[in-house]
Short mmCIF file of C-alpha atoms in Angstrom, two decimals:
data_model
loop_
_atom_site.label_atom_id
_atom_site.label_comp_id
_atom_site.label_asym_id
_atom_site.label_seq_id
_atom_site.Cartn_x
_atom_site.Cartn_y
_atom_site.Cartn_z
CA UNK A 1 -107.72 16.89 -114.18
CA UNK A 2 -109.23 17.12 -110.77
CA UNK A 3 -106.50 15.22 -109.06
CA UNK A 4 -104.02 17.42 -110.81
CA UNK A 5 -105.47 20.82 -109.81
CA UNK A 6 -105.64 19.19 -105.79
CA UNK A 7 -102.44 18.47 -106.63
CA UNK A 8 -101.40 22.27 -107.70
CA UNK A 9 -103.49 23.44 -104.96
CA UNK A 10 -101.70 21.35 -102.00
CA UNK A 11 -98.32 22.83 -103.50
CA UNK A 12 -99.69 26.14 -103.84
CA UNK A 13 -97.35 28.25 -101.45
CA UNK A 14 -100.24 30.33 -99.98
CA UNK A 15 -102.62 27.45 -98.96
CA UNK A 16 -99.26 26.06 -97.03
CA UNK A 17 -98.87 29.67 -95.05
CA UNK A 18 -102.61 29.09 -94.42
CA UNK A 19 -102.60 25.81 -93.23
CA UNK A 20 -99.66 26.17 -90.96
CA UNK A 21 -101.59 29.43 -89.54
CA UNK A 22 -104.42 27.09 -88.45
CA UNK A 23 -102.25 24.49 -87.36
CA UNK A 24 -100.42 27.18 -85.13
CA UNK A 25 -103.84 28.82 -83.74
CA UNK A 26 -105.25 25.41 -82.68
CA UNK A 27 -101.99 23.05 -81.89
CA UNK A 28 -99.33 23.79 -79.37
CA UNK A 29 -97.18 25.66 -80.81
CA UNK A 30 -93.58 23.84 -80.98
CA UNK A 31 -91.40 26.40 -82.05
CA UNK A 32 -91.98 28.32 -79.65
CA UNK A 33 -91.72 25.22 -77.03
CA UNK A 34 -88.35 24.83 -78.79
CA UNK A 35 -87.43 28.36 -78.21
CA UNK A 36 -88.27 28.51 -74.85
CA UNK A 37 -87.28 24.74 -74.12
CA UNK A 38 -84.21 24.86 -71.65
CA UNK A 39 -81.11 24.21 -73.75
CA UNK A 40 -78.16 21.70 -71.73
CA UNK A 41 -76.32 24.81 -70.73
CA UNK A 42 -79.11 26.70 -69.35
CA UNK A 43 -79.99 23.36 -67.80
CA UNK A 44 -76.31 23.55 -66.18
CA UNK A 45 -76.66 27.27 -64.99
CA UNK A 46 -80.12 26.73 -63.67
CA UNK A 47 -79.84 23.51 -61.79
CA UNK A 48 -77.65 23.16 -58.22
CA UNK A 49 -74.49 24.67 -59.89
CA UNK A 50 -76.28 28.00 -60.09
CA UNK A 51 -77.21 28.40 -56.09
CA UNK A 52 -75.75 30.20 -53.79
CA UNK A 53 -72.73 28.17 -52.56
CA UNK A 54 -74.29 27.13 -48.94
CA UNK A 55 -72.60 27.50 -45.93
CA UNK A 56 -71.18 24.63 -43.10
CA UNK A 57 -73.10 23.17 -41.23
CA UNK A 58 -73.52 24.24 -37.86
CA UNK A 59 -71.83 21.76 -35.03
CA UNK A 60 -74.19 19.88 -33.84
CA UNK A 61 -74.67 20.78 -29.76
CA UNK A 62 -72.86 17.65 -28.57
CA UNK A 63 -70.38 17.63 -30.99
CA UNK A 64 -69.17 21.47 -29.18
CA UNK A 65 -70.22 20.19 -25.70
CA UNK A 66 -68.00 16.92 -26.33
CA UNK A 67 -65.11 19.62 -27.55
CA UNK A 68 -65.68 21.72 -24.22
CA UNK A 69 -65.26 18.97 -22.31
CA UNK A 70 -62.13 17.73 -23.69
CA UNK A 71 -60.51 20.95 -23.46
CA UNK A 72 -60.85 21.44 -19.76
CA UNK A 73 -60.62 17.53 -18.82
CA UNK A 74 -56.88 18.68 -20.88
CA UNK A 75 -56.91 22.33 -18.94
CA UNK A 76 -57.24 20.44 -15.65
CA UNK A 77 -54.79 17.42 -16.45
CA UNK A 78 -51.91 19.50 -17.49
CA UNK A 79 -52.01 21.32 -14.40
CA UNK A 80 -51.46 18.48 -12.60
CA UNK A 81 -49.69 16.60 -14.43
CA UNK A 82 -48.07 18.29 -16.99
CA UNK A 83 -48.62 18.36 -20.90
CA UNK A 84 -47.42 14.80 -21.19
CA UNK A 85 -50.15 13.29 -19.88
CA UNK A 86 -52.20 9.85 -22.15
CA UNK A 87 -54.53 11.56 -24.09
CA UNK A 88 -56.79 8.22 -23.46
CA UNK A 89 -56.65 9.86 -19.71
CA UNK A 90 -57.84 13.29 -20.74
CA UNK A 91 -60.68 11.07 -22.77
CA UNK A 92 -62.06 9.27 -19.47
CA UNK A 93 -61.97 12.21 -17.35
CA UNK A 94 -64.04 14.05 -20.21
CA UNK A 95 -66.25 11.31 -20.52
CA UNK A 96 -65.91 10.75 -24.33
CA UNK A 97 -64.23 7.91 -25.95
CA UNK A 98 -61.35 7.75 -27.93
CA UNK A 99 -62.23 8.38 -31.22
CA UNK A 100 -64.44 11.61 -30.05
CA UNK A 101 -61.28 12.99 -28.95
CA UNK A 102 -59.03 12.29 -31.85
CA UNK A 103 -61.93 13.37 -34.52
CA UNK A 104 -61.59 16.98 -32.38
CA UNK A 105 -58.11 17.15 -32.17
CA UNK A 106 -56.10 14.56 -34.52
CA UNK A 107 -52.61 14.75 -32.16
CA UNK A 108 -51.33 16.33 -28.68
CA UNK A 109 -49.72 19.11 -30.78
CA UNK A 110 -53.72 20.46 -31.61
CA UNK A 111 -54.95 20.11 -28.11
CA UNK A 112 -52.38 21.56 -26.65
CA UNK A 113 -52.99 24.89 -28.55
CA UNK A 114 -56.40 24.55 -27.79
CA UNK A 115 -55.96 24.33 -24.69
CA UNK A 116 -53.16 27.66 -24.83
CA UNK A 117 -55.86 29.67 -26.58
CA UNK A 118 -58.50 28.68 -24.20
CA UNK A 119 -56.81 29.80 -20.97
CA UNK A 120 -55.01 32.53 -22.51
CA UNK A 121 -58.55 34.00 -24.07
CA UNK A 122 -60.42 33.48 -20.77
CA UNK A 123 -57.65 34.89 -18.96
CA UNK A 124 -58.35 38.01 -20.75
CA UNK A 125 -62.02 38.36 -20.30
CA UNK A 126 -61.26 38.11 -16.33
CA UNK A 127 -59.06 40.82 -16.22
CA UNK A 128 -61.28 42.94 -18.67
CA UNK A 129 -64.08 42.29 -16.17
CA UNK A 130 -62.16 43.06 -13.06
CA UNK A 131 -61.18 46.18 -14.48
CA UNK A 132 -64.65 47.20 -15.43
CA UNK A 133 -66.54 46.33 -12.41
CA UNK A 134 -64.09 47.26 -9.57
CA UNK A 135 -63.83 50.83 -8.97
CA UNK A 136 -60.52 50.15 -6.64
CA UNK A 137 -57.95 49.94 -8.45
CA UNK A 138 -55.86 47.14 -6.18
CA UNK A 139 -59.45 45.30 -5.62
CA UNK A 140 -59.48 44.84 -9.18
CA UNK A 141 -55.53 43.42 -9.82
CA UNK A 142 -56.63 41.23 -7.12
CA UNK A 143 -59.90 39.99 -8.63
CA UNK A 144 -58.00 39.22 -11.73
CA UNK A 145 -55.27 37.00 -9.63
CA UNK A 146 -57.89 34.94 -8.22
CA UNK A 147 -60.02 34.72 -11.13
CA UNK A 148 -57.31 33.84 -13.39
CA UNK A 149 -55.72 31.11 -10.71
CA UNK A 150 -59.33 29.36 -11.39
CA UNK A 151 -58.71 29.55 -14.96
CA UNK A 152 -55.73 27.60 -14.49
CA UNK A 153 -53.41 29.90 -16.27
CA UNK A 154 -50.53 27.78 -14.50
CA UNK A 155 -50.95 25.47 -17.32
CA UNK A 156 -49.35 27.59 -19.91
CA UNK A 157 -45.89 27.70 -18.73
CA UNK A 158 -45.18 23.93 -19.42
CA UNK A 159 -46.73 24.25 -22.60
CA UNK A 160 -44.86 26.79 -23.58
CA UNK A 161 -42.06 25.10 -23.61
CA UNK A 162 -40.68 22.17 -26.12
CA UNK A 163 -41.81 21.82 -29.71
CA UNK A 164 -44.91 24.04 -29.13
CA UNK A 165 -45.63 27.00 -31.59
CA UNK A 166 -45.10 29.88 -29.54
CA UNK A 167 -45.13 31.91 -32.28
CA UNK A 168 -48.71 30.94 -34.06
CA UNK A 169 -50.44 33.84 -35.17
CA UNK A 170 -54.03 32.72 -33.25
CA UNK A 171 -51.59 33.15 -29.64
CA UNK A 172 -49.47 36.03 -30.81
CA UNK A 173 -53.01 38.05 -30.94
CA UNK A 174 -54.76 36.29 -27.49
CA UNK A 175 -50.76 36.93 -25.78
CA UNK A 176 -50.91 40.77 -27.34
CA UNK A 177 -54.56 40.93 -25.47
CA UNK A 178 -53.70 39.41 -22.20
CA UNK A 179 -50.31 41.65 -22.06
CA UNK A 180 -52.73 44.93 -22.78
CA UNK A 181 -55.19 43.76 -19.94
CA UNK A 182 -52.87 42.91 -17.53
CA UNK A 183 -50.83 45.67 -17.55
CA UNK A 184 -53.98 48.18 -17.20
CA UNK A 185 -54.70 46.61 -14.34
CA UNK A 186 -50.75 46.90 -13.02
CA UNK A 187 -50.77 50.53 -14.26
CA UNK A 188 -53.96 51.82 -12.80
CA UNK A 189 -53.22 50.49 -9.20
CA UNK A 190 -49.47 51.60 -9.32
CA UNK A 191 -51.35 55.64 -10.38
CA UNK A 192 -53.29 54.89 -7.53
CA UNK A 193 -50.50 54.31 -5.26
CA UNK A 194 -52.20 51.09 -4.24
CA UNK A 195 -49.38 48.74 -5.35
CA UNK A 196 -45.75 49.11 -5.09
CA UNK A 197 -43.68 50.42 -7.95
CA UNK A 198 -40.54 47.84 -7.68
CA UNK A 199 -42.40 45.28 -9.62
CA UNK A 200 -44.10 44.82 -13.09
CA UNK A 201 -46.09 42.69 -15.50
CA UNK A 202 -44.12 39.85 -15.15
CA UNK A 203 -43.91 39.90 -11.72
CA UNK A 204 -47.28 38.92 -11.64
CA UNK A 205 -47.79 36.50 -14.65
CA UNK A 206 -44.84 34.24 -12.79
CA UNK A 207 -46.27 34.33 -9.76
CA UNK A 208 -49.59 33.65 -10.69
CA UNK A 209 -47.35 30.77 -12.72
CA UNK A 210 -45.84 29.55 -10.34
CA UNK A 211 -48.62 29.61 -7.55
CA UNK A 212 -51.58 27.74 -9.48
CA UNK A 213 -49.99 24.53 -10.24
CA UNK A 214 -48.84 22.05 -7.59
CA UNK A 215 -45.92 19.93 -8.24
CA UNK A 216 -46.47 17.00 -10.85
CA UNK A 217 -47.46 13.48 -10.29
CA UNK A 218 -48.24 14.81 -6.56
CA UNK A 219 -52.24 14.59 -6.61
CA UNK A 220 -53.17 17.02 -4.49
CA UNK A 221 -57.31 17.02 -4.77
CA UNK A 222 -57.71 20.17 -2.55
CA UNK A 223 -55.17 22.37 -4.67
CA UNK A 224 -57.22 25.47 -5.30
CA UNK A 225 -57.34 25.69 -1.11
CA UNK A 226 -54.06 26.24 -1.32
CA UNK A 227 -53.69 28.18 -4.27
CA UNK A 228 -56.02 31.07 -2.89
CA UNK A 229 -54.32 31.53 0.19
CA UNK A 230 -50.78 31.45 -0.96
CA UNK A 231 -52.18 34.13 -4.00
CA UNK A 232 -53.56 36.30 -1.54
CA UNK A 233 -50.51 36.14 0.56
CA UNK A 234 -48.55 37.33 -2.53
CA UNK A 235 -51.01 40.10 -3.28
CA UNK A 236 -50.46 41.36 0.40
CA UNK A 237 -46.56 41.68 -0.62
CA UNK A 238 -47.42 43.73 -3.24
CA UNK A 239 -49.57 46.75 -1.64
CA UNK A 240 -48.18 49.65 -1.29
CA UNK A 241 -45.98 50.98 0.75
CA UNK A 242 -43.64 48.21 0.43
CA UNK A 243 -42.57 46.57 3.53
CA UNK A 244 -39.31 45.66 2.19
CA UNK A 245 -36.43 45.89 -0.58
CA UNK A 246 -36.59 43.25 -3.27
CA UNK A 247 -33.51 41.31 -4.60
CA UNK A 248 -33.18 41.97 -8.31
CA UNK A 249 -34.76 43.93 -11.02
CA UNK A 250 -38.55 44.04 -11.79
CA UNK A 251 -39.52 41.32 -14.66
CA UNK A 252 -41.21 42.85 -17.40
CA UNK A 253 -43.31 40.95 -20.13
CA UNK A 254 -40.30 41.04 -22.62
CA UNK A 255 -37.95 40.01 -20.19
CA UNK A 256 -40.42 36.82 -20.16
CA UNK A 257 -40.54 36.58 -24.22
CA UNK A 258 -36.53 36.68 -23.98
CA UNK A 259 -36.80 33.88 -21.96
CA UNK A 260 -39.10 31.75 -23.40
#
């Protein structure tokens, strides 16, 4: 009889409730680890998946000095000798090896148009400066010749030529910004009466085109001499009054699109 009333008083519903209350008050309680317990999706969401996605790495500081380099060792080389030249050539004379050049730019097509949107971006900021810090108006068309004969802008004409992408949307926009700066510095001089009013844009860009490069394959080491004192030699030509009549019309920027 005893072992059957322990019996009826183990399956006794209310000593289970009371049990389990102890067990909960004095034991960890597992439901509530289950309930809380991270299930596999939560797991998903809350593990790497769920951070913010983060953002490229940074160049490292040689990696974009190595790239500087290589575009104007390039800059310089096709000035003198055209956009041909072995890209193992441009390599030595930035002082990188081969494979430093090709991981920056995988064929000539991609350093060429580096090189276009270098010079043509630079070109820009010179006449932008020239016509903020000069209060002369001529004084600052001729700052911007000289400035952007040391930028080589003689380079782009050759590239412009051939299979290059003259109409990639990264040059359309540097082009539109050089055209805008160039011609406020034409404009301003010309309502200044400083420079004569048979000429335009163009007349300048083909100049300046025409007057920083030397002839290929001739090596000439002591170019920019030269360069400076035929430039300012053109700039004298252009002063106002003009000293003479000048065959032709004036060459505007879209006569040098129409052209191209």
């Amino acid at each position: 009889m005893g072992t059957a009333s322990s019996a009826t008083a183990g399956a006794d519903p209310s000593h289970w409730d009371h049990s389990q209350s102890d067990l909960s008050q004095s034991a960890p309680s597992y439901s509530g680890s289950a309930q809380s317990a991270p299930s596999q999706s939560d797991s998903a969401q809350s593990g790497p998946s769920r951070q913010a996605p983060s953002r490229p790495a940074r160049p490292r500081a040689d990696a974009v000095r190595n790239r500087e380099r290589i575009v104007m060792a390039a800059r310089e080389m096709f000035v003198e000798f055209g956009p041909e030249v072995p890209l193992d050539d441009v390599a030595r004379r930035a002082g990188v090896g081969n494979a430093t050049l090709y991981r920056n730019f995988p064929d000539r097509a991609a350093l060429v148009h580096e090189v276009v949107l270098s010079v043509t971006s630079r070109t820009t900021e010179r006449a932008r400066e020239a016509a903020a810090e000069e209060s002369d108006a001529f004084a600052a068309l001729s700052r911007f010749v000289h400035a952007a004969a040391d930028e080589r802008i003689g380079a782009l004409c050759p590239m412009l030529s051939g299979g290059f992408d003259k109409d990639h949307p990264d040059l359309l926009a540097e082009r539109r910004h050089l055209d805008e700066a160039v011609d406020g510095l034409v404009s301003r001089a010309m309502d200044e009466g400083r420079l004569r009013t048979d000429i335009a844009v163009g007349d300048v860009i083909v100049a300046l085109s025409q007057l920083t490069r030397p002839l290929p394959g001739i090596g000439c080491p002591d170019i920019d001499r030269f360069t400076h004192r035929h430039l300012q030699l053109f700039l004298d030509g252009l002063q106002a009054p003009a000293r003479s009549e000048l065959p032709g019309t004036a060459a505007t920027l879209e006569d040098l699109r129409l052209r191209s």
